[in-house]
C-alpha cells in the first residue's frame, strides 16, 4: 500500500498498548504529530495532547478531537508447569483466542501462542463447548523453570497477529479499534497544515477507554474545550449480523445521534460532510455510545460533544477489518469540521 496513512496505521497496529500501558503508542504518535502541531503535552494519566493554534486573536475558542490509544488484551493470572493462565483486560471474546499469536510482556518480551487442549483430550461435556477463558493457556515454548523466572502474574499479554491487506482497500489486524481513528486524526492534522482554522484544535490520544474512559474524562477536564468530537469505531455490516445494528464497510463514517451527543455538534458534523461530499450515515445510540463521547460530555461543567465512528468488522477480535477509504473520509471530515468552525459557533450552540 503506497498510501502513507495506511503505512502509518500498519505500524500502529504492531505496537502494544493495553489500557494503562499506552506509552509505546504515545511515543510513536509523538514522533508523527510533533511536526504537525504547535505544542505537545502529556496528561497526568498519559494521554497525548497536540495543540494546533487557530488564526483568530486570543482568547480563542478550542475544539478537542479525541481518539483512544488503548487496545484490549490479556493478563497473566498464574504460571503453572511452564504454561500461563489468563484473564481479560477489556471486552475479550475467548471463542476466537485459541491459535492466536501473542506477545507476553514478562521480564522480556516473549512470543507465545494461545492454546487449548485438543478435543480428544478433553472430558465429555467440555469438548463440544466453546472455549472458556479459564481453559485457555499461553505456550511460550520454554522449560517450566525458565518460564517461572521470566513471567509473573500481572504481566500483560498483547495480540501479535501481524496486520494484513485484504482485498483492494481493506486492512485487517489487531487494535484497529481504535488505531484506525488515530490514523484519521493524523490525516486531519495533515490536512490542516494547508487549511486555515480560526479555532484552536487539540488532537487528544486518550488512555484507558476500554476500561473506564478515564483518559477522555481527565483530558476533557484538563483542557476545558468549548466543544469536542470523539472518534472511534462502530460495527460494520457483515453476513449474519443484523442490518439495524451495523453500518456499511467502505460506506463512510457514521455520525452518532443519542443522549451523549450535543444536537448542534451533530448538525455541524453533518453540514461539514455535505460541504465535502463525504458519505455519512447517522448511527443511533439511544443509550451510552460506548465511546469516549460520554466521558467528555460530562467532564467539568459539561462539554458539547459529537462523535463519529469508522465502521469495523469483527470488533474486539485479533483480526478486525476496516476500509482504508473510510479512514480517509473520517480524517477529511474532521478537518472540514474544524476549518468550518466560525468564531461565534459556540455562542450560537443551544441544546434545543
Ligand atoms: Zn474503541
Short mmCIF file of C-alpha atoms and ligand atoms in Angstrom, two decimals:
data_model
loop_
_atom_site.label_atom_id
_atom_site.label_comp_id
_atom_site.label_asym_id
_atom_site.label_seq_id
_atom_site.Cartn_x
_atom_site.Cartn_y
_atom_site.Cartn_z
CA UNK A 1 0.00 0.00 0.00
CA UNK A 2 1.78 3.22 -1.07
CA UNK A 3 -0.76 5.30 0.91
CA UNK A 4 1.24 6.93 3.78
CA UNK A 5 -1.74 6.84 6.17
CA UNK A 6 -2.20 3.10 5.58
CA UNK A 7 1.52 2.55 6.12
CA UNK A 8 1.41 4.55 9.37
CA UNK A 9 -1.66 2.61 10.51
CA UNK A 10 0.11 -0.70 9.85
CA UNK A 11 2.93 0.47 12.10
CA UNK A 12 0.47 1.49 14.84
CA UNK A 13 -1.22 -1.92 14.71
CA UNK A 14 2.04 -3.59 15.68
CA UNK A 15 2.59 -1.51 18.82
CA UNK A 16 1.18 -2.96 22.07
CA UNK A 17 -0.91 -0.57 24.19
CA UNK A 18 -3.16 -2.23 26.74
CA UNK A 19 -5.28 0.07 28.94
CA UNK A 20 -2.94 1.80 31.38
CA UNK A 21 0.09 0.81 29.30
CA UNK A 22 -0.24 3.05 26.24
CA UNK A 23 3.25 4.62 26.37
CA UNK A 24 4.65 2.76 23.30
CA UNK A 25 1.73 4.01 21.17
CA UNK A 26 2.05 7.52 22.56
CA UNK A 27 5.78 7.64 21.68
CA UNK A 28 5.07 6.74 18.04
CA UNK A 29 2.27 9.33 17.87
CA UNK A 30 4.52 11.99 19.41
CA UNK A 31 7.01 11.47 16.59
CA UNK A 32 4.25 11.69 13.97
CA UNK A 33 2.36 14.65 15.46
CA UNK A 34 5.33 16.77 16.58
CA UNK A 35 5.84 18.42 13.15
CA UNK A 36 2.06 18.82 12.66
CA UNK A 37 1.29 20.67 15.93
CA UNK A 38 2.47 23.80 17.77
CA UNK A 39 2.79 22.11 21.15
CA UNK A 40 2.64 18.57 22.54
CA UNK A 41 1.90 17.71 26.14
CA UNK A 42 1.06 14.61 28.15
CA UNK A 43 -1.76 14.46 30.70
CA UNK A 44 -1.25 13.11 34.23
CA UNK A 45 -2.79 9.82 33.09
CA UNK A 46 -0.66 9.57 29.94
CA UNK A 47 -2.98 10.91 27.21
CA UNK A 48 -1.24 12.88 24.45
CA UNK A 49 -2.47 16.40 23.62
CA UNK A 50 -1.36 18.04 20.37
CA UNK A 51 -2.31 21.72 20.22
CA UNK A 52 -2.59 23.43 16.84
CA UNK A 53 -3.32 27.12 17.32
CA UNK A 54 -6.08 28.86 15.41
CA UNK A 55 -5.76 32.07 13.40
CA UNK A 56 -8.07 34.41 15.36
CA UNK A 57 -6.68 36.69 18.09
CA UNK A 58 -6.65 35.24 21.62
CA UNK A 59 -8.63 34.25 23.62
CA UNK A 60 -9.62 31.66 21.02
CA UNK A 61 -12.30 29.01 21.35
CA UNK A 62 -10.94 25.46 21.45
CA UNK A 63 -12.14 22.19 19.96
CA UNK A 64 -10.86 18.79 21.10
CA UNK A 65 -10.82 15.76 18.78
CA UNK A 66 -10.31 12.62 20.84
CA UNK A 67 -9.43 9.05 19.89
CA UNK A 68 -8.34 6.39 22.34
CA UNK A 69 -4.91 4.75 22.12
CA UNK A 70 -5.53 1.66 24.23
CA UNK A 71 -6.49 -1.76 22.95
CA UNK A 72 -7.96 -4.77 24.71
CA UNK A 73 -5.70 -7.68 25.64
CA UNK A 74 -4.94 -10.21 28.36
CA UNK A 75 -3.19 -10.50 31.72
CA UNK A 76 -1.35 -13.47 33.22
CA UNK A 77 -3.08 -14.79 36.37
CA UNK A 78 -0.97 -17.88 37.02
CA UNK A 79 2.21 -19.57 35.82
CA UNK A 80 1.92 -23.33 36.07
CA UNK A 81 4.06 -26.12 34.60
CA UNK A 82 5.54 -23.72 32.04
CA UNK A 83 2.12 -22.52 30.84
CA UNK A 84 0.31 -19.26 31.56
CA UNK A 85 -3.29 -18.83 32.63
CA UNK A 86 -5.13 -15.70 31.57
CA UNK A 87 -7.73 -13.13 32.39
CA UNK A 88 -9.22 -10.49 30.10
CA UNK A 89 -8.29 -6.81 30.04
CA UNK A 90 -11.35 -5.25 28.39
CA UNK A 91 -14.05 -6.93 26.31
CA UNK A 92 -12.19 -10.04 25.09
CA UNK A 93 -14.15 -12.81 23.33
CA UNK A 94 -12.42 -16.08 24.34
CA UNK A 95 -14.05 -18.02 21.47
CA UNK A 96 -11.65 -16.53 18.94
CA UNK A 97 -8.47 -16.76 21.01
CA UNK A 98 -7.21 -20.35 20.52
CA UNK A 99 -4.43 -20.39 17.92
CA UNK A 100 -3.67 -16.69 18.18
CA UNK A 101 -0.07 -15.48 18.34
CA UNK A 102 0.57 -13.20 21.32
CA UNK A 103 3.41 -11.28 22.93
CA UNK A 104 3.97 -11.86 26.65
CA UNK A 105 5.36 -8.78 28.39
CA UNK A 106 7.40 -10.55 31.06
CA UNK A 107 10.94 -9.76 32.20
CA UNK A 108 11.48 -9.54 28.44
CA UNK A 109 9.04 -9.76 25.52
CA UNK A 110 8.34 -13.38 24.69
CA UNK A 111 6.37 -14.61 21.67
CA UNK A 112 3.68 -17.15 22.56
CA UNK A 113 0.54 -18.90 21.36
CA UNK A 114 -2.89 -19.08 22.95
CA UNK A 115 -3.64 -22.80 23.09
CA UNK A 116 -6.47 -25.10 24.00
CA UNK A 117 -6.07 -28.85 24.64
CA UNK A 118 -7.18 -30.96 21.60
CA UNK A 119 -10.83 -32.04 21.78
CA UNK A 120 -9.82 -35.72 22.08
CA UNK A 121 -8.02 -34.93 25.36
CA UNK A 122 -10.95 -33.09 26.94
CA UNK A 123 -13.62 -34.72 29.12
CA UNK A 124 -17.12 -35.38 27.72
CA UNK A 125 -19.36 -32.36 28.07
CA UNK A 126 -16.45 -29.92 27.73
CA UNK A 127 -15.09 -30.74 24.29
CA UNK A 128 -18.23 -29.71 22.41
CA UNK A 129 -18.50 -26.32 24.08
CA UNK A 130 -16.86 -23.05 23.03
CA UNK A 131 -13.58 -22.34 24.77
CA UNK A 132 -13.83 -20.62 28.14
CA UNK A 133 -11.08 -18.19 29.07
CA UNK A 134 -10.22 -20.22 32.17
CA UNK A 135 -9.40 -23.25 29.98
CA UNK A 136 -7.05 -21.35 27.67
CA UNK A 137 -3.29 -21.25 28.18
CA UNK A 138 -0.34 -19.45 26.66
CA UNK A 139 2.53 -21.65 25.50
CA UNK A 140 5.82 -19.79 25.13
CA UNK A 141 7.76 -22.95 24.32
CA UNK A 142 10.33 -22.68 27.12
CA UNK A 143 11.13 -25.00 30.05
CA UNK A 144 8.93 -24.52 33.13
CA UNK A 145 11.77 -23.19 35.34
CA UNK A 146 12.68 -20.56 32.77
CA UNK A 147 9.03 -19.52 32.30
CA UNK A 148 8.62 -19.08 36.09
CA UNK A 149 11.70 -16.85 36.17
CA UNK A 150 10.56 -14.64 33.31
CA UNK A 151 6.78 -14.36 33.67
CA UNK A 152 4.74 -13.43 36.74
CA UNK A 153 1.04 -12.97 37.48
CA UNK A 154 0.07 -9.44 36.45
CA UNK A 155 2.25 -9.43 33.33
CA UNK A 156 0.41 -8.32 30.23
CA UNK A 157 -0.23 -10.24 27.03
CA UNK A 158 -0.96 -8.41 23.77
CA UNK A 159 -2.17 -9.74 20.42
CA UNK A 160 0.69 -10.26 17.98
CA UNK A 161 -1.26 -11.06 14.82
CA UNK A 162 0.56 -9.15 12.04
CA UNK A 163 -1.65 -6.77 10.04
CA UNK A 164 -2.67 -7.91 6.57
CA UNK A 165 -4.06 -6.26 3.48
CA UNK A 166 -7.34 -7.77 2.42
CA UNK A 167 -8.93 -7.31 -0.99
CA UNK A 168 -8.15 -3.93 -2.52
CA UNK A 169 -8.84 -1.37 0.19
CA UNK A 170 -9.22 -3.27 3.44
CA UNK A 171 -6.79 -3.77 6.26
CA UNK A 172 -7.09 -6.48 8.93
CA UNK A 173 -5.27 -6.62 12.22
CA UNK A 174 -5.46 -6.29 15.98
CA UNK A 175 -6.19 -2.92 17.63
CA UNK A 176 -7.89 -1.31 14.62
CA UNK A 177 -10.21 -0.28 17.46
CA UNK A 178 -9.01 2.43 17.80
CA UNK A 179 -5.79 2.90 15.87
CA UNK A 180 -7.96 3.42 12.75
CA UNK A 181 -9.25 6.62 14.38
CA UNK A 182 -5.74 7.72 15.39
CA UNK A 183 -4.82 7.40 11.69
CA UNK A 184 -7.86 9.57 10.86
CA UNK A 185 -6.77 12.19 13.45
CA UNK A 186 -3.29 12.19 11.93
CA UNK A 187 -4.77 12.75 8.48
CA UNK A 188 -6.87 15.62 9.88
CA UNK A 189 -3.75 17.29 11.33
CA UNK A 190 -2.00 16.89 7.96
CA UNK A 191 -4.96 18.39 6.07
CA UNK A 192 -5.00 21.37 8.42
CA UNK A 193 -1.39 22.24 7.54
CA UNK A 194 -2.81 23.72 4.34
CA UNK A 195 -6.14 24.98 5.66
CA UNK A 196 -6.64 27.97 7.94
CA UNK A 197 -8.80 27.43 11.03
CA UNK A 198 -9.98 30.08 13.45
CA UNK A 199 -10.37 27.82 16.49
CA UNK A 200 -7.57 26.21 18.47
CA UNK A 201 -7.53 22.48 17.90
CA UNK A 202 -6.31 19.87 20.37
CA UNK A 203 -5.91 16.36 18.99
CA UNK A 204 -6.11 14.09 22.05
CA UNK A 205 -4.96 10.48 22.03
CA UNK A 206 -6.66 9.23 25.17
CA UNK A 207 -5.87 6.36 27.53
CA UNK A 208 -8.00 3.65 29.15
CA UNK A 209 -11.17 3.95 27.05
CA UNK A 210 -11.63 0.20 27.01
CA UNK A 211 -11.95 0.09 30.81
CA UNK A 212 -13.12 3.40 32.22
CA UNK A 213 -12.78 6.20 29.62
CA UNK A 214 -10.61 7.80 32.33
CA UNK A 215 -8.32 9.40 29.76
CA UNK A 216 -11.17 11.18 27.99
CA UNK A 217 -12.74 12.35 31.25
CA UNK A 218 -9.50 13.80 32.60
CA UNK A 219 -8.43 15.34 29.26
CA UNK A 220 -11.86 16.96 28.98
CA UNK A 221 -11.42 18.40 32.46
CA UNK A 222 -7.78 19.47 31.93
CA UNK A 223 -8.27 21.06 28.51
CA UNK A 224 -11.75 22.54 29.06
CA UNK A 225 -12.50 22.63 25.33
CA UNK A 226 -15.53 24.61 24.14
CA UNK A 227 -16.63 21.56 22.21
CA UNK A 228 -15.35 18.11 21.36
CA UNK A 229 -15.70 15.24 18.92
CA UNK A 230 -14.88 11.65 19.90
CA UNK A 231 -13.61 9.41 17.12
CA UNK A 232 -13.99 5.65 17.46
CA UNK A 233 -15.09 2.57 15.53
CA UNK A 234 -18.53 1.03 15.10
CA UNK A 235 -19.95 -2.31 13.92
CA UNK A 236 -19.64 -2.77 10.17
CA UNK A 237 -22.12 -4.85 8.22
CA UNK A 238 -21.25 -8.47 7.51
CA UNK A 239 -23.11 -11.70 6.78
CA UNK A 240 -25.02 -12.92 9.81
CA UNK A 241 -25.06 -9.55 11.53
CA UNK A 242 -28.31 -7.61 11.80
CA UNK A 243 -28.60 -4.62 9.43
CA UNK A 244 -30.18 -2.38 12.06
CA UNK A 245 -27.09 -2.64 14.30
CA UNK A 246 -24.42 -2.34 11.61
CA UNK A 247 -23.15 0.17 9.04
CA UNK A 248 -21.70 -0.44 5.57
CA UNK A 249 -17.98 -1.07 5.34
CA UNK A 250 -16.44 1.44 2.90
CA UNK A 251 -19.68 3.44 3.13
CA UNK A 252 -18.07 6.35 5.00
CA UNK A 253 -18.03 7.16 8.73
CA UNK A 254 -21.10 7.38 10.96
CA UNK A 255 -22.34 10.44 12.83
CA UNK A 256 -23.63 9.31 16.23
CA UNK A 257 -27.01 10.52 17.44
CA UNK A 258 -28.17 9.97 21.01
CA UNK A 259 -28.07 11.45 24.51
CA UNK A 260 -24.23 11.52 24.60
CA UNK A 261 -24.31 13.90 21.67
CA UNK A 262 -24.97 17.63 21.50
CA UNK A 263 -27.53 18.22 18.72
CA UNK A 264 -25.72 21.35 17.49
CA UNK A 265 -22.40 19.50 17.12
CA UNK A 266 -24.16 16.57 15.39
CA UNK A 267 -25.70 19.01 12.91
CA UNK A 268 -22.38 20.79 12.26
CA UNK A 269 -20.68 17.45 11.52
CA UNK A 270 -23.49 16.64 9.05
CA UNK A 271 -23.08 20.05 7.39
CA UNK A 272 -19.29 19.53 7.07
CA UNK A 273 -19.89 16.16 5.36
CA UNK A 274 -22.29 17.79 2.94
CA UNK A 275 -19.83 20.55 2.03
CA UNK A 276 -17.18 17.91 1.35
CA UNK A 277 -19.46 15.46 -0.43
CA UNK A 278 -18.41 12.72 2.04
CA UNK A 279 -20.92 9.94 2.66
CA UNK A 280 -22.05 9.95 6.30
CA UNK A 281 -24.59 7.65 7.95
CA UNK A 282 -26.43 8.59 11.13
CA UNK A 283 -25.77 5.99 13.84
CA UNK A 284 -28.41 5.75 16.53
CA UNK A 285 -27.09 5.28 20.07
CA UNK A 286 -30.17 5.64 22.27
CA UNK A 287 -28.08 4.65 25.29
CA UNK A 288 -24.40 5.21 26.23
CA UNK A 289 -22.47 5.35 22.95
CA UNK A 290 -19.68 3.07 24.25
CA UNK A 291 -17.11 5.68 23.20
CA UNK A 292 -15.14 8.49 24.83
CA UNK A 293 -18.04 10.83 23.95
CA UNK A 294 -19.92 10.32 27.22
CA UNK A 295 -16.88 10.87 29.46
CA UNK A 296 -16.01 14.07 27.60
CA UNK A 297 -19.60 15.29 27.65
CA UNK A 298 -19.77 15.12 31.45
CA UNK A 299 -16.26 16.46 32.19
CA UNK A 300 -16.16 19.71 34.19
CA UNK A 301 -19.40 21.62 33.82
CA UNK A 302 -20.18 19.68 30.63
CA UNK A 303 -18.77 19.90 27.11
CA UNK A 304 -20.92 19.93 23.95
CA UNK A 305 -19.75 16.74 22.27
CA UNK A 306 -20.26 14.94 18.97
CA UNK A 307 -18.93 11.56 17.83
CA UNK A 308 -18.07 9.94 14.55
CA UNK A 309 -17.17 6.29 14.02
CA UNK A 310 -15.33 4.28 11.40
CA UNK A 311 -17.17 1.01 10.52
CA UNK A 312 -15.19 -2.07 11.55
CA UNK A 313 -15.90 -5.80 11.18
CA UNK A 314 -15.13 -8.36 13.91
CA UNK A 315 -14.88 -5.86 16.77
CA UNK A 316 -12.64 -6.88 19.68
CA UNK A 317 -11.03 -9.80 17.87
CA UNK A 318 -7.33 -10.03 16.92
CA UNK A 319 -8.32 -9.58 13.27
CA UNK A 320 -10.58 -6.58 12.99
CA UNK A 321 -11.24 -5.25 9.47
CA UNK A 322 -11.50 -1.63 8.32
CA UNK A 323 -11.75 0.04 4.89
CA UNK A 324 -8.90 2.49 4.28
CA UNK A 325 -11.20 4.89 2.34
CA UNK A 326 -13.38 5.22 5.48
CA UNK A 327 -10.31 6.39 7.43
CA UNK A 328 -9.56 8.96 4.73
CA UNK A 329 -13.17 10.14 4.74
CA UNK A 330 -13.16 10.46 8.55
CA UNK A 331 -9.87 12.43 8.54
CA UNK A 332 -11.03 14.82 5.82
CA UNK A 333 -14.41 15.25 7.52
CA UNK A 334 -12.75 16.19 10.84
CA UNK A 335 -10.53 18.75 9.07
CA UNK A 336 -13.53 20.27 7.28
CA UNK A 337 -15.46 20.40 10.56
CA UNK A 338 -12.60 22.20 12.37
CA UNK A 339 -11.88 24.59 9.47
CA UNK A 340 -15.59 25.40 9.23
CA UNK A 341 -15.97 26.48 12.89
CA UNK A 342 -16.83 30.17 12.94
CA UNK A 343 -15.64 32.43 15.80
CA UNK A 344 -19.15 32.63 17.33
CA UNK A 345 -20.15 28.99 16.78
CA UNK A 346 -20.01 28.19 20.50
CA UNK A 347 -22.26 31.16 21.37
CA UNK A 348 -24.82 30.06 18.83
CA UNK A 349 -24.97 26.49 20.19
CA UNK A 350 -28.11 25.58 22.04
CA UNK A 351 -29.28 22.15 23.17
CA UNK A 352 -32.77 22.64 21.69
ZN1 LIG B 1 -12.87 1.86 20.72
#
